[in-house]
PDB file of C-alpha atoms in Angstrom:
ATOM      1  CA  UNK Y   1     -34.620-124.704  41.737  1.00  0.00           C
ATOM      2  CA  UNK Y   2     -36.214-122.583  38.976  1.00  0.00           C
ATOM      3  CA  UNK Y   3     -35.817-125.270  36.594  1.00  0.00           C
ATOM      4  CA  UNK Y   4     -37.624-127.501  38.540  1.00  0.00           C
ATOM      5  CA  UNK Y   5     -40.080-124.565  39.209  1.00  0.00           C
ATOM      6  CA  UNK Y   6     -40.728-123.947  35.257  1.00  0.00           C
ATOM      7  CA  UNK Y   7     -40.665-128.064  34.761  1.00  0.00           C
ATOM      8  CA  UNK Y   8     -43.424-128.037  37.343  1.00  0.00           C
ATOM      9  CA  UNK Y   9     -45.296-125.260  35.712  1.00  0.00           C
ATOM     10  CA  UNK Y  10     -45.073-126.531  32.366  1.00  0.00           C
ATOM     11  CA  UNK Y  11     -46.823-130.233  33.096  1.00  0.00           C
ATOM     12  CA  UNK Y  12     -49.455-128.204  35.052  1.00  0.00           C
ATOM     13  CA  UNK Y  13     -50.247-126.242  32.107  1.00  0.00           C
ATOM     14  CA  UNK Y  14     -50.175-129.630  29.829  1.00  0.00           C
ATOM     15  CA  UNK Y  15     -52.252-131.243  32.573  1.00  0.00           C
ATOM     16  CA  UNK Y  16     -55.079-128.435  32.502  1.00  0.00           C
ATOM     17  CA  UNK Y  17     -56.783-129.579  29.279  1.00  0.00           C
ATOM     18  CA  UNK Y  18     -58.591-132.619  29.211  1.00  0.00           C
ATOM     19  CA  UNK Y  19     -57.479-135.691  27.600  1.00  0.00           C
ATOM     20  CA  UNK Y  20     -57.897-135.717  23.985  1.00  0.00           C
ATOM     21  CA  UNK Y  21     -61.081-138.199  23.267  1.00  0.00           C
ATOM     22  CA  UNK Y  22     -59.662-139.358  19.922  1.00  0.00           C
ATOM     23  CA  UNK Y  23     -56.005-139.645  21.590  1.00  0.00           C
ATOM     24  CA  UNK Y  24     -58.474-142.781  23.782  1.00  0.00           C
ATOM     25  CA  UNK Y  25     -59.239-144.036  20.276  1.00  0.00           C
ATOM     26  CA  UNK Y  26     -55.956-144.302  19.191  1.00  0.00           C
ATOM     27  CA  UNK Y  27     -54.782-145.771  22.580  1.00  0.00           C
ATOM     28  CA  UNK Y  28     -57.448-148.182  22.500  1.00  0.00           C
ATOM     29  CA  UNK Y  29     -56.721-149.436  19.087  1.00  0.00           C
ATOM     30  CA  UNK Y  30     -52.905-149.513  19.378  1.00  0.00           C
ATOM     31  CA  UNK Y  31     -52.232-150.935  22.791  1.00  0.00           C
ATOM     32  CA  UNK Y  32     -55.259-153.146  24.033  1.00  0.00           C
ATOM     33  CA  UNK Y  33     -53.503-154.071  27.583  1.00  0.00           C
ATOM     34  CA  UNK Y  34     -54.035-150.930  28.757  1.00  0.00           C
ATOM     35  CA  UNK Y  35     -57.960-152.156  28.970  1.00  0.00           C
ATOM     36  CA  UNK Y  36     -56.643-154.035  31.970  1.00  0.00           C
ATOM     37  CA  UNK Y  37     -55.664-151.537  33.566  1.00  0.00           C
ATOM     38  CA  UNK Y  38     -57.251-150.073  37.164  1.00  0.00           C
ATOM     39  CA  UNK Y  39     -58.823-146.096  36.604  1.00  0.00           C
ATOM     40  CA  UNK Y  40     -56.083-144.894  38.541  1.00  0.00           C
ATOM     41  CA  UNK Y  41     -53.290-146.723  36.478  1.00  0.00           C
ATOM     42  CA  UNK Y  42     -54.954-145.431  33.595  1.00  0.00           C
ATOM     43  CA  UNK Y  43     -55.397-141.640  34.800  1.00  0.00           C
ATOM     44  CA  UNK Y  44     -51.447-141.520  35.398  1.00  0.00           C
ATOM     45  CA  UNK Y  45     -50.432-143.520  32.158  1.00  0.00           C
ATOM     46  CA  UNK Y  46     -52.896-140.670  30.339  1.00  0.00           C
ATOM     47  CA  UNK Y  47     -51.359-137.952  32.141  1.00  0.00           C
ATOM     48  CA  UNK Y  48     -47.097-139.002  31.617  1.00  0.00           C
ATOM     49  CA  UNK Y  49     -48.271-139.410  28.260  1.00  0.00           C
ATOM     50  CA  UNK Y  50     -49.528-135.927  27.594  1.00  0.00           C
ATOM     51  CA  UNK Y  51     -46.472-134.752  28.774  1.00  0.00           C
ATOM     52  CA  UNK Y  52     -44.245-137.007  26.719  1.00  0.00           C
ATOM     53  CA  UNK Y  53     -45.636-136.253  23.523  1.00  0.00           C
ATOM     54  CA  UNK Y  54     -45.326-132.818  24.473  1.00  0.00           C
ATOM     55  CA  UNK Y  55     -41.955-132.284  25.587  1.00  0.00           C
ATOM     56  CA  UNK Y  56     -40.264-134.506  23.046  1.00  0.00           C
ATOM     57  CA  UNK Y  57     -38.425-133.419  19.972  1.00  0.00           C
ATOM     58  CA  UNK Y  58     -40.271-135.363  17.188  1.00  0.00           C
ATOM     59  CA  UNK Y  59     -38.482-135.538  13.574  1.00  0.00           C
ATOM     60  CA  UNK Y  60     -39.048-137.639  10.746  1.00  0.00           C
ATOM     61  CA  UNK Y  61     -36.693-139.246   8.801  1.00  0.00           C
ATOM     62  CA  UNK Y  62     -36.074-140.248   4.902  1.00  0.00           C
ATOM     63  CA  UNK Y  63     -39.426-137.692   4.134  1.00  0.00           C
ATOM     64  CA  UNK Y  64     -41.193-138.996   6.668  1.00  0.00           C
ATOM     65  CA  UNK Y  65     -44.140-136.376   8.204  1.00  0.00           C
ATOM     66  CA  UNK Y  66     -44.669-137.312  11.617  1.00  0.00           C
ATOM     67  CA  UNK Y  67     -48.757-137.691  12.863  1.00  0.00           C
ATOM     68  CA  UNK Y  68     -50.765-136.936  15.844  1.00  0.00           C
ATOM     69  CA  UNK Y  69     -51.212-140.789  15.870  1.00  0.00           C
ATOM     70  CA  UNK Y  70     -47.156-141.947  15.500  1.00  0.00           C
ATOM     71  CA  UNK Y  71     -46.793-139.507  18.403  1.00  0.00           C
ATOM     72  CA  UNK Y  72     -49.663-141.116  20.269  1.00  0.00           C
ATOM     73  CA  UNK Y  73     -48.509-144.571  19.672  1.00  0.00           C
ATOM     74  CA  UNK Y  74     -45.369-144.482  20.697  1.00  0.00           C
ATOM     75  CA  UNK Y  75     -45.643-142.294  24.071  1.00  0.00           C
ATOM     76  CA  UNK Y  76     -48.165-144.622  24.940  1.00  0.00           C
ATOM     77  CA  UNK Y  77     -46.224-147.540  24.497  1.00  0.00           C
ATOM     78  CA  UNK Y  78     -43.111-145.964  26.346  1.00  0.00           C
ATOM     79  CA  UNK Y  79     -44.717-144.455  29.518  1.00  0.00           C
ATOM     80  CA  UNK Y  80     -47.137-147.921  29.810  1.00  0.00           C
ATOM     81  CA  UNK Y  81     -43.777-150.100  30.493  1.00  0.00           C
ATOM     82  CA  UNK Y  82     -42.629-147.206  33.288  1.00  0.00           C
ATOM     83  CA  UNK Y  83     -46.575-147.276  35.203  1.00  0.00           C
ATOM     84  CA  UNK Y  84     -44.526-148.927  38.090  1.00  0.00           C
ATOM     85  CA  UNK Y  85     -41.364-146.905  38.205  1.00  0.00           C
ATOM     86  CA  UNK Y  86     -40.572-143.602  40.088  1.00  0.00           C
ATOM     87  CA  UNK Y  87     -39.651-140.305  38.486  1.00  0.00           C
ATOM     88  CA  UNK Y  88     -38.986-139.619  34.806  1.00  0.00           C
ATOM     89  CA  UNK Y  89     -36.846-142.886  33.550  1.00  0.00           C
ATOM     90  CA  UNK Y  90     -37.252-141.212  29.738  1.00  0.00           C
ATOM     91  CA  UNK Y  91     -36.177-137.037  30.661  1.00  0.00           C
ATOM     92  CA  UNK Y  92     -32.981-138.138  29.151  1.00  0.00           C
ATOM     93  CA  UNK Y  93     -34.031-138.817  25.897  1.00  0.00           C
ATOM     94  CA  UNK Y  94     -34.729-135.419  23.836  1.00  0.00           C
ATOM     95  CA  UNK Y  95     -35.866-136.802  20.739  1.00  0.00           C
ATOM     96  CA  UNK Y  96     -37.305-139.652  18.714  1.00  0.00           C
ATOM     97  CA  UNK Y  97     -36.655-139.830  15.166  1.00  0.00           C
ATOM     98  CA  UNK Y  98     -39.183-141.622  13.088  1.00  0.00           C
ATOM     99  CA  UNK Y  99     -38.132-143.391   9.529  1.00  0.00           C
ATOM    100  CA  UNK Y 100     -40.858-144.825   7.148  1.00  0.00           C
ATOM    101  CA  UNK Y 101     -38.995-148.441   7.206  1.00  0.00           C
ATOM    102  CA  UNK Y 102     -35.744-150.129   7.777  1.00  0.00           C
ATOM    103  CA  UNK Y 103     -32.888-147.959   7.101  1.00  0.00           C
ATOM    104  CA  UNK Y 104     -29.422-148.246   6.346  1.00  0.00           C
ATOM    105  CA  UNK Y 105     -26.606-147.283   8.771  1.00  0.00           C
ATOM    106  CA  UNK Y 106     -22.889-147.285   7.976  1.00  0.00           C
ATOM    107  CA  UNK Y 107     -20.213-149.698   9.487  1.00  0.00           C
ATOM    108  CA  UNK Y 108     -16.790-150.073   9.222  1.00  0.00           C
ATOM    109  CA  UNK Y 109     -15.508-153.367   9.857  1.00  0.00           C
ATOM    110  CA  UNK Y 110     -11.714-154.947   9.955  1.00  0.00           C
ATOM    111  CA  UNK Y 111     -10.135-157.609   7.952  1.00  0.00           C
ATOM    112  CA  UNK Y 112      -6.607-158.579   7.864  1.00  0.00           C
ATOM    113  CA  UNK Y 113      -5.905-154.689   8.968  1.00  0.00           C
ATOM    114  CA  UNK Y 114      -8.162-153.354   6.237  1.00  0.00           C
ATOM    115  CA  UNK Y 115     -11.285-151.394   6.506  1.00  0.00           C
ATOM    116  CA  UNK Y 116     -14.366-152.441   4.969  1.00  0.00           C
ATOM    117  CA  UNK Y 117     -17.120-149.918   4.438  1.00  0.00           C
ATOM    118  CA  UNK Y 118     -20.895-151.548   4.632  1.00  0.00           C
ATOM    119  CA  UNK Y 119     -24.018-150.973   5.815  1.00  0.00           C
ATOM    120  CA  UNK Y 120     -26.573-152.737   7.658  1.00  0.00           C
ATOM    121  CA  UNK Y 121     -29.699-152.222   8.386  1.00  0.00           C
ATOM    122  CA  UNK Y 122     -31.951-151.347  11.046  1.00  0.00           C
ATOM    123  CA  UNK Y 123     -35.483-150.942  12.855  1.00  0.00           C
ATOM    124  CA  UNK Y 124     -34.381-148.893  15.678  1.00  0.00           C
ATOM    125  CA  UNK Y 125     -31.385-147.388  17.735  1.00  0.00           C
ATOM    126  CA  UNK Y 126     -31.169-146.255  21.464  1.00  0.00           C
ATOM    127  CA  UNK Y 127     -28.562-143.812  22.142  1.00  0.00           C
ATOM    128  CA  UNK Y 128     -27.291-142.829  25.549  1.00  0.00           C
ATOM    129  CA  UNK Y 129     -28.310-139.372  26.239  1.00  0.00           C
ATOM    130  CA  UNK Y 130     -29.447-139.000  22.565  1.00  0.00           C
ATOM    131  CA  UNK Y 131     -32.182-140.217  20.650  1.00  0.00           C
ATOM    132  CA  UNK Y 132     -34.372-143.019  20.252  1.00  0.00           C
ATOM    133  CA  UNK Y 133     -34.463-144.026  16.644  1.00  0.00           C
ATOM    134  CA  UNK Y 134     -37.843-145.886  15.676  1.00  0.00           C
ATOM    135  CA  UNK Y 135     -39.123-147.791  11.860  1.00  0.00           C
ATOM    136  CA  UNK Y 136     -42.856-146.627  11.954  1.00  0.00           C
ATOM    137  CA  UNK Y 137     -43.812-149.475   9.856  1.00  0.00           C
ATOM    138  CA  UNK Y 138     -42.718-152.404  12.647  1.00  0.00           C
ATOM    139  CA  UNK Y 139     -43.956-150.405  15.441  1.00  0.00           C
ATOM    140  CA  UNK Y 140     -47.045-150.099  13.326  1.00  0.00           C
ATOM    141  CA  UNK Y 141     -47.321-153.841  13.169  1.00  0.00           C
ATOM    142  CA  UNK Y 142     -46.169-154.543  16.230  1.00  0.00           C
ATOM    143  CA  UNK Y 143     -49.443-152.491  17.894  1.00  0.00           C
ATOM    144  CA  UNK Y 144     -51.515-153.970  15.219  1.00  0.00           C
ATOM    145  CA  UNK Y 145     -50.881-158.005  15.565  1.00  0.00           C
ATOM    146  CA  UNK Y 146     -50.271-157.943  19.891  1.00  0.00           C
ATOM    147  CA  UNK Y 147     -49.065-161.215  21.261  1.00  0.00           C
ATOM    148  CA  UNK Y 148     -46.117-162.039  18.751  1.00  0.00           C
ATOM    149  CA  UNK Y 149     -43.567-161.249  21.513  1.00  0.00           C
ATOM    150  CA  UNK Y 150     -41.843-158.235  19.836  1.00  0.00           C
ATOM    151  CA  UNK Y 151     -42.840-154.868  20.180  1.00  0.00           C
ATOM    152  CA  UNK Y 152     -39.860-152.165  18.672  1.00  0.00           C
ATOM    153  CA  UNK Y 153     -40.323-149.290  21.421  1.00  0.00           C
ATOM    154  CA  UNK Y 154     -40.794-151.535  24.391  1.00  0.00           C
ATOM    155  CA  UNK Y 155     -37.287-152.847  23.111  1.00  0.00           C
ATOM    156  CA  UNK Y 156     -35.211-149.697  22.562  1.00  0.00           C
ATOM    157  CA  UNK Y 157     -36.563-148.230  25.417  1.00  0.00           C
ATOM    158  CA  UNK Y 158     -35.612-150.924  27.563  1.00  0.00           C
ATOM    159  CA  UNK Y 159     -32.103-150.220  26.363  1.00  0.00           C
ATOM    160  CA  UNK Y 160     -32.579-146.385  27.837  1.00  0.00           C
ATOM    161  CA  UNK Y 161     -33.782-147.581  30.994  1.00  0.00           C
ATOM    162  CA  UNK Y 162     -30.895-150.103  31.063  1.00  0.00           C
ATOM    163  CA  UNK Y 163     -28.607-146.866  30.641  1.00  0.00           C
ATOM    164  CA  UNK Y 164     -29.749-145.323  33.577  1.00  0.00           C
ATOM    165  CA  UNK Y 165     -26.798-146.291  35.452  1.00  0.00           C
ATOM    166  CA  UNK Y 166     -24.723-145.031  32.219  1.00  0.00           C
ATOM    167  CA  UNK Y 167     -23.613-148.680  31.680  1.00  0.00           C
ATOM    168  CA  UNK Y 168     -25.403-150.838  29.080  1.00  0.00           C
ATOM    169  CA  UNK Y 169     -25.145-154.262  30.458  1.00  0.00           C
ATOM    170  CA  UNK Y 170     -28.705-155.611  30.638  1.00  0.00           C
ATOM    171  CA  UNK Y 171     -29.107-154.543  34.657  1.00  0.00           C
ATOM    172  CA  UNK Y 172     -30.510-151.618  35.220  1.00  0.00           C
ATOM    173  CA  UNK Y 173     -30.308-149.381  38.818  1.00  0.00           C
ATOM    174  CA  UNK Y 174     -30.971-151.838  41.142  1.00  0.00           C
ATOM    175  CA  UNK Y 175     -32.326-150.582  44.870  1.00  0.00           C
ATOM    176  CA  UNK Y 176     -30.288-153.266  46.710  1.00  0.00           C
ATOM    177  CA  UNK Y 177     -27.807-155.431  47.139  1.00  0.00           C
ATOM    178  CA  UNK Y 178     -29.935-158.415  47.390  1.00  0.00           C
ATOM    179  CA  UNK Y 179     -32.075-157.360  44.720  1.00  0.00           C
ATOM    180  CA  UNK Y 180     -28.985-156.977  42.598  1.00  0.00           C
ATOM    181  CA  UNK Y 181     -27.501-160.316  43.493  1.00  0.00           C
ATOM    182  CA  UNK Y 182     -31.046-162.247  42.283  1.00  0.00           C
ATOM    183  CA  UNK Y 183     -30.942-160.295  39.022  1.00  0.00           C
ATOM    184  CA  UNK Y 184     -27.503-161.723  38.302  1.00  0.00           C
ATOM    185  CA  UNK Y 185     -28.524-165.079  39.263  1.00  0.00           C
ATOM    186  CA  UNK Y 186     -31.615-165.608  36.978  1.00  0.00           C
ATOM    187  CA  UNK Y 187     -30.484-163.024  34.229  1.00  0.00           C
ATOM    188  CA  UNK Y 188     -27.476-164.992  33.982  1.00  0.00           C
ATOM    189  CA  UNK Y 189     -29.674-168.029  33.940  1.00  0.00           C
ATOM    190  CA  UNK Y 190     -31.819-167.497  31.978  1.00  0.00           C
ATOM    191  CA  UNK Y 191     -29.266-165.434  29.361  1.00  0.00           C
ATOM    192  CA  UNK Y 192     -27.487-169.134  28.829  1.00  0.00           C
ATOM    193  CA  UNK Y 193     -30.336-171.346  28.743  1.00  0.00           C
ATOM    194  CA  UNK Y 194     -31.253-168.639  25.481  1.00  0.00           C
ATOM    195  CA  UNK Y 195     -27.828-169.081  24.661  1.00  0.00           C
ATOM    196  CA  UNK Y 196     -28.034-172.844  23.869  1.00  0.00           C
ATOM    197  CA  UNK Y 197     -31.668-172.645  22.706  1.00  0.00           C
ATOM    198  CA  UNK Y 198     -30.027-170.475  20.312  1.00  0.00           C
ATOM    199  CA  UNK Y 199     -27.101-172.527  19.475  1.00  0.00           C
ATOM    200  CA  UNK Y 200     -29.161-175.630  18.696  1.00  0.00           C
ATOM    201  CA  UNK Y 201     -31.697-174.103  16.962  1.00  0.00           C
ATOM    202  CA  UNK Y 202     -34.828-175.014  19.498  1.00  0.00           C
ATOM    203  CA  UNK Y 203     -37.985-172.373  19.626  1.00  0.00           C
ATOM    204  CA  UNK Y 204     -38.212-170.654  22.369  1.00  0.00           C
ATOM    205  CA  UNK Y 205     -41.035-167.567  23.617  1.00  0.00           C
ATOM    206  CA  UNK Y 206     -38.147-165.229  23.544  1.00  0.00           C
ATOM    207  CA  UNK Y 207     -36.193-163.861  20.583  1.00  0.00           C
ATOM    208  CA  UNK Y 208     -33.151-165.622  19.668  1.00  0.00           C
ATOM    209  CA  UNK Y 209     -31.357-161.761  19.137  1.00  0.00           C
ATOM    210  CA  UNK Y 210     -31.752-161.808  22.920  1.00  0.00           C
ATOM    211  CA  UNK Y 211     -28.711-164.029  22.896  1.00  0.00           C
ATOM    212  CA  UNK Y 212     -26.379-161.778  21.326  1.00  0.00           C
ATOM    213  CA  UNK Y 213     -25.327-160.080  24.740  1.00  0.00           C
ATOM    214  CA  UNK Y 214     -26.669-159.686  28.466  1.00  0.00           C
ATOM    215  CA  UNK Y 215     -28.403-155.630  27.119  1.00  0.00           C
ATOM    216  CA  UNK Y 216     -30.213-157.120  23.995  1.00  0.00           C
ATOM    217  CA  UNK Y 217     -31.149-160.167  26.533  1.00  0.00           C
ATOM    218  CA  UNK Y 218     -32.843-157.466  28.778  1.00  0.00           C
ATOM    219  CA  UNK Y 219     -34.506-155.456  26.133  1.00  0.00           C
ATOM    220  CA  UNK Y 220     -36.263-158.660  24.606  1.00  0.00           C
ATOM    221  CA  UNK Y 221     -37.348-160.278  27.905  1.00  0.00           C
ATOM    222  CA  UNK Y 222     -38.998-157.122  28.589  1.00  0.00           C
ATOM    223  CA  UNK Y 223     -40.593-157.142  24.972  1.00  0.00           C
ATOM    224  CA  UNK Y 224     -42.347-160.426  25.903  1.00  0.00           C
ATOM    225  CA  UNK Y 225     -42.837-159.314  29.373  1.00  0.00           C
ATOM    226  CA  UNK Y 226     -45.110-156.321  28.558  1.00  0.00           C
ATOM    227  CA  UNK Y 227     -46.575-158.426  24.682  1.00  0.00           C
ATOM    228  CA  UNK Y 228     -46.776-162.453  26.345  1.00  0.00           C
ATOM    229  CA  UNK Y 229     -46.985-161.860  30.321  1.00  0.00           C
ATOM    230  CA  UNK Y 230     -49.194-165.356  30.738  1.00  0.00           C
ATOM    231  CA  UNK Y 231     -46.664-166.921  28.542  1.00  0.00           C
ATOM    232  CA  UNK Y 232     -43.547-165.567  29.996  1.00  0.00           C
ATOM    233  CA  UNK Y 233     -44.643-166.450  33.743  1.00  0.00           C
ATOM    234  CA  UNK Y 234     -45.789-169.952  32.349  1.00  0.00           C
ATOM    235  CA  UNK Y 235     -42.017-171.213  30.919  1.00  0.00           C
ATOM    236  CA  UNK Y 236     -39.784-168.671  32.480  1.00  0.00           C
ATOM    237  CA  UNK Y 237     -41.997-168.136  36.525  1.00  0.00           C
ATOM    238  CA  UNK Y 238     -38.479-166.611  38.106  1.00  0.00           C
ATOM    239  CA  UNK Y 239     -37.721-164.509  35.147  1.00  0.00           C
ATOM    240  CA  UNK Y 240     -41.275-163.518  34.865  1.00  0.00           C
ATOM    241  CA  UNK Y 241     -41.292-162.849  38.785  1.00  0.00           C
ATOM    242  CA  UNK Y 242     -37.806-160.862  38.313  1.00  0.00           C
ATOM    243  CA  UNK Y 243     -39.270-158.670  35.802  1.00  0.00           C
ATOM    244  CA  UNK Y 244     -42.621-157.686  37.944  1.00  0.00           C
ATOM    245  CA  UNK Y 245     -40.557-157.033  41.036  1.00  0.00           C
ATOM    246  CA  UNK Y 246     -38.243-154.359  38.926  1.00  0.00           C
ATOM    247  CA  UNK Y 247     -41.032-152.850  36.485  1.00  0.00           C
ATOM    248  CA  UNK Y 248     -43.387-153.042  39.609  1.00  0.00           C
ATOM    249  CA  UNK Y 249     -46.314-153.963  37.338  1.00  0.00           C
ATOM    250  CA  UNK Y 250     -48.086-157.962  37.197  1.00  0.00           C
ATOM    251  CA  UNK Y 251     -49.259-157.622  33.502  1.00  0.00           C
ATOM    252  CA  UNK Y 252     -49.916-161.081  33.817  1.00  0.00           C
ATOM    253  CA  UNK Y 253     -52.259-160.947  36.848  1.00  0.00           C
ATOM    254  CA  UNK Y 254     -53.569-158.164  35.426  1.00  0.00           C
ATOM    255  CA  UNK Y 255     -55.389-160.667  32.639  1.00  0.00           C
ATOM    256  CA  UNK Y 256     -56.139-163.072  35.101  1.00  0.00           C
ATOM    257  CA  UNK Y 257     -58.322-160.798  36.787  1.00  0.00           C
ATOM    258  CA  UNK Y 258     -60.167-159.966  34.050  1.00  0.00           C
TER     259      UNK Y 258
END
């Protein structure tokens, strides 16, 4: 009770100030969809991301010093893709760590019963409960060339909202069980056509990494879903339609009314 009494507290007092005018700049600039939006989608996207900026732990990585405008960015790119849900899908993640680039993470693999130390590297981690690990320069591209069908935080924090459940599967809590049993039919649909798209090296609107497993298929669908609606509803209409009925946003109808 008192936590929820100081948590209540604590977004009034963030809520009390106006929102920054160059924060609608940087908005503006970095996510254009959001000029689709209706004045009271916008109020509460402007308002969940005041309080996300604030109440995240922000570090950068490998010398990077985080900016008012890397904080900007990616809130508003995280709390745009949960408009349509209920609650806080994101309290669980504390912190977002910010390197320049690509970085290097260490693996250990197995061959014939020996270890192998490598590396490989990355643009971005989600961890369960933990962190959200971001490469400034792709998300940086990403909000600067719009319609390529990738888009870095939309991705990993796909992944947190597919850990909801504490299971990272590519379904996220589902309300019902009828709802649950048409996300297994066209995810699991759609996740093989990919599959041999993949295989035999055909083009395709979504990523071919979606095919590694069912939780990177549902973190790149919703990349495209949020970047290529019109595109997404035009080859893939039940995967599309899946997608709007979960997220409880029409991005797509969104640019066919304007």
């Amino acid at each position: 009770m008192l936590l929820s009494w100081l948590r209540r507290r604590r977004r009034e007092k963030i809520l009390s100030a106006p929102f920054p005018a160059h924060w609608q700049t940087i908005v503006s600039q970095r996510l254009p969809q959001a000029r689709y939006l209706t004045a009271q989608e916008r109020n509460r996207w402007y308002d969940e991301l005041r309080i996300f900026v604030a109440q995240k732990n922000w570090e950068g990585c490998a010398g990077l010093a985080v900016t008012e405008e890397m904080k900007v960015t990616i809130a508003a790119l995280a709390c745009y893709m949960v408009l349509g849900l209920e609650g806080e899908p994101f309290a669980g993640v504390l912190s977002i760590l910010i390197y320049p680039s690509a970085y290097l993470v260490p693996e250990e693999r197995w061959h014939e019963g020996w270890s192998i130390q490598t590396q490989s590297g990355r643009w971005g981690e989600s961890w369960y409960r933990g962190p959200v690990i971001l490469a400034w320069d792709e998300v940086d591209h990403n909000t600067l060339h719009p319609g390529e069908g990738h888009n870095l935080v939309w991705h990993e924090f796909a992944h947190q909202i597919d850990m909801l459940d504490r299971s990272t599967n590519g379904t996220p809590p589902l309300e019902d069980p009828r709802q649950r049993v048409r996300w297994h039919d066209v995810m699991t649909e759609e996740f093989r056509r990919l599959r041999d798209d993949a295989r035999s090296g055909r083009d395709t609107i979504l990523d071919s990494y979606g095919a590694e497993n069912e939780a990177e298929f549902f973190a790149v669908v919703s990349e495209c879903f949020f970047d290529r609606p019109l595109e997404l509803r035009g080859e893939h209409p039940q995967l599309y339609s899946l997608l709007a009925d979960y997220y409880r946003q029409d991005p797509a109808a969104r640019r066919d009314r304007a």
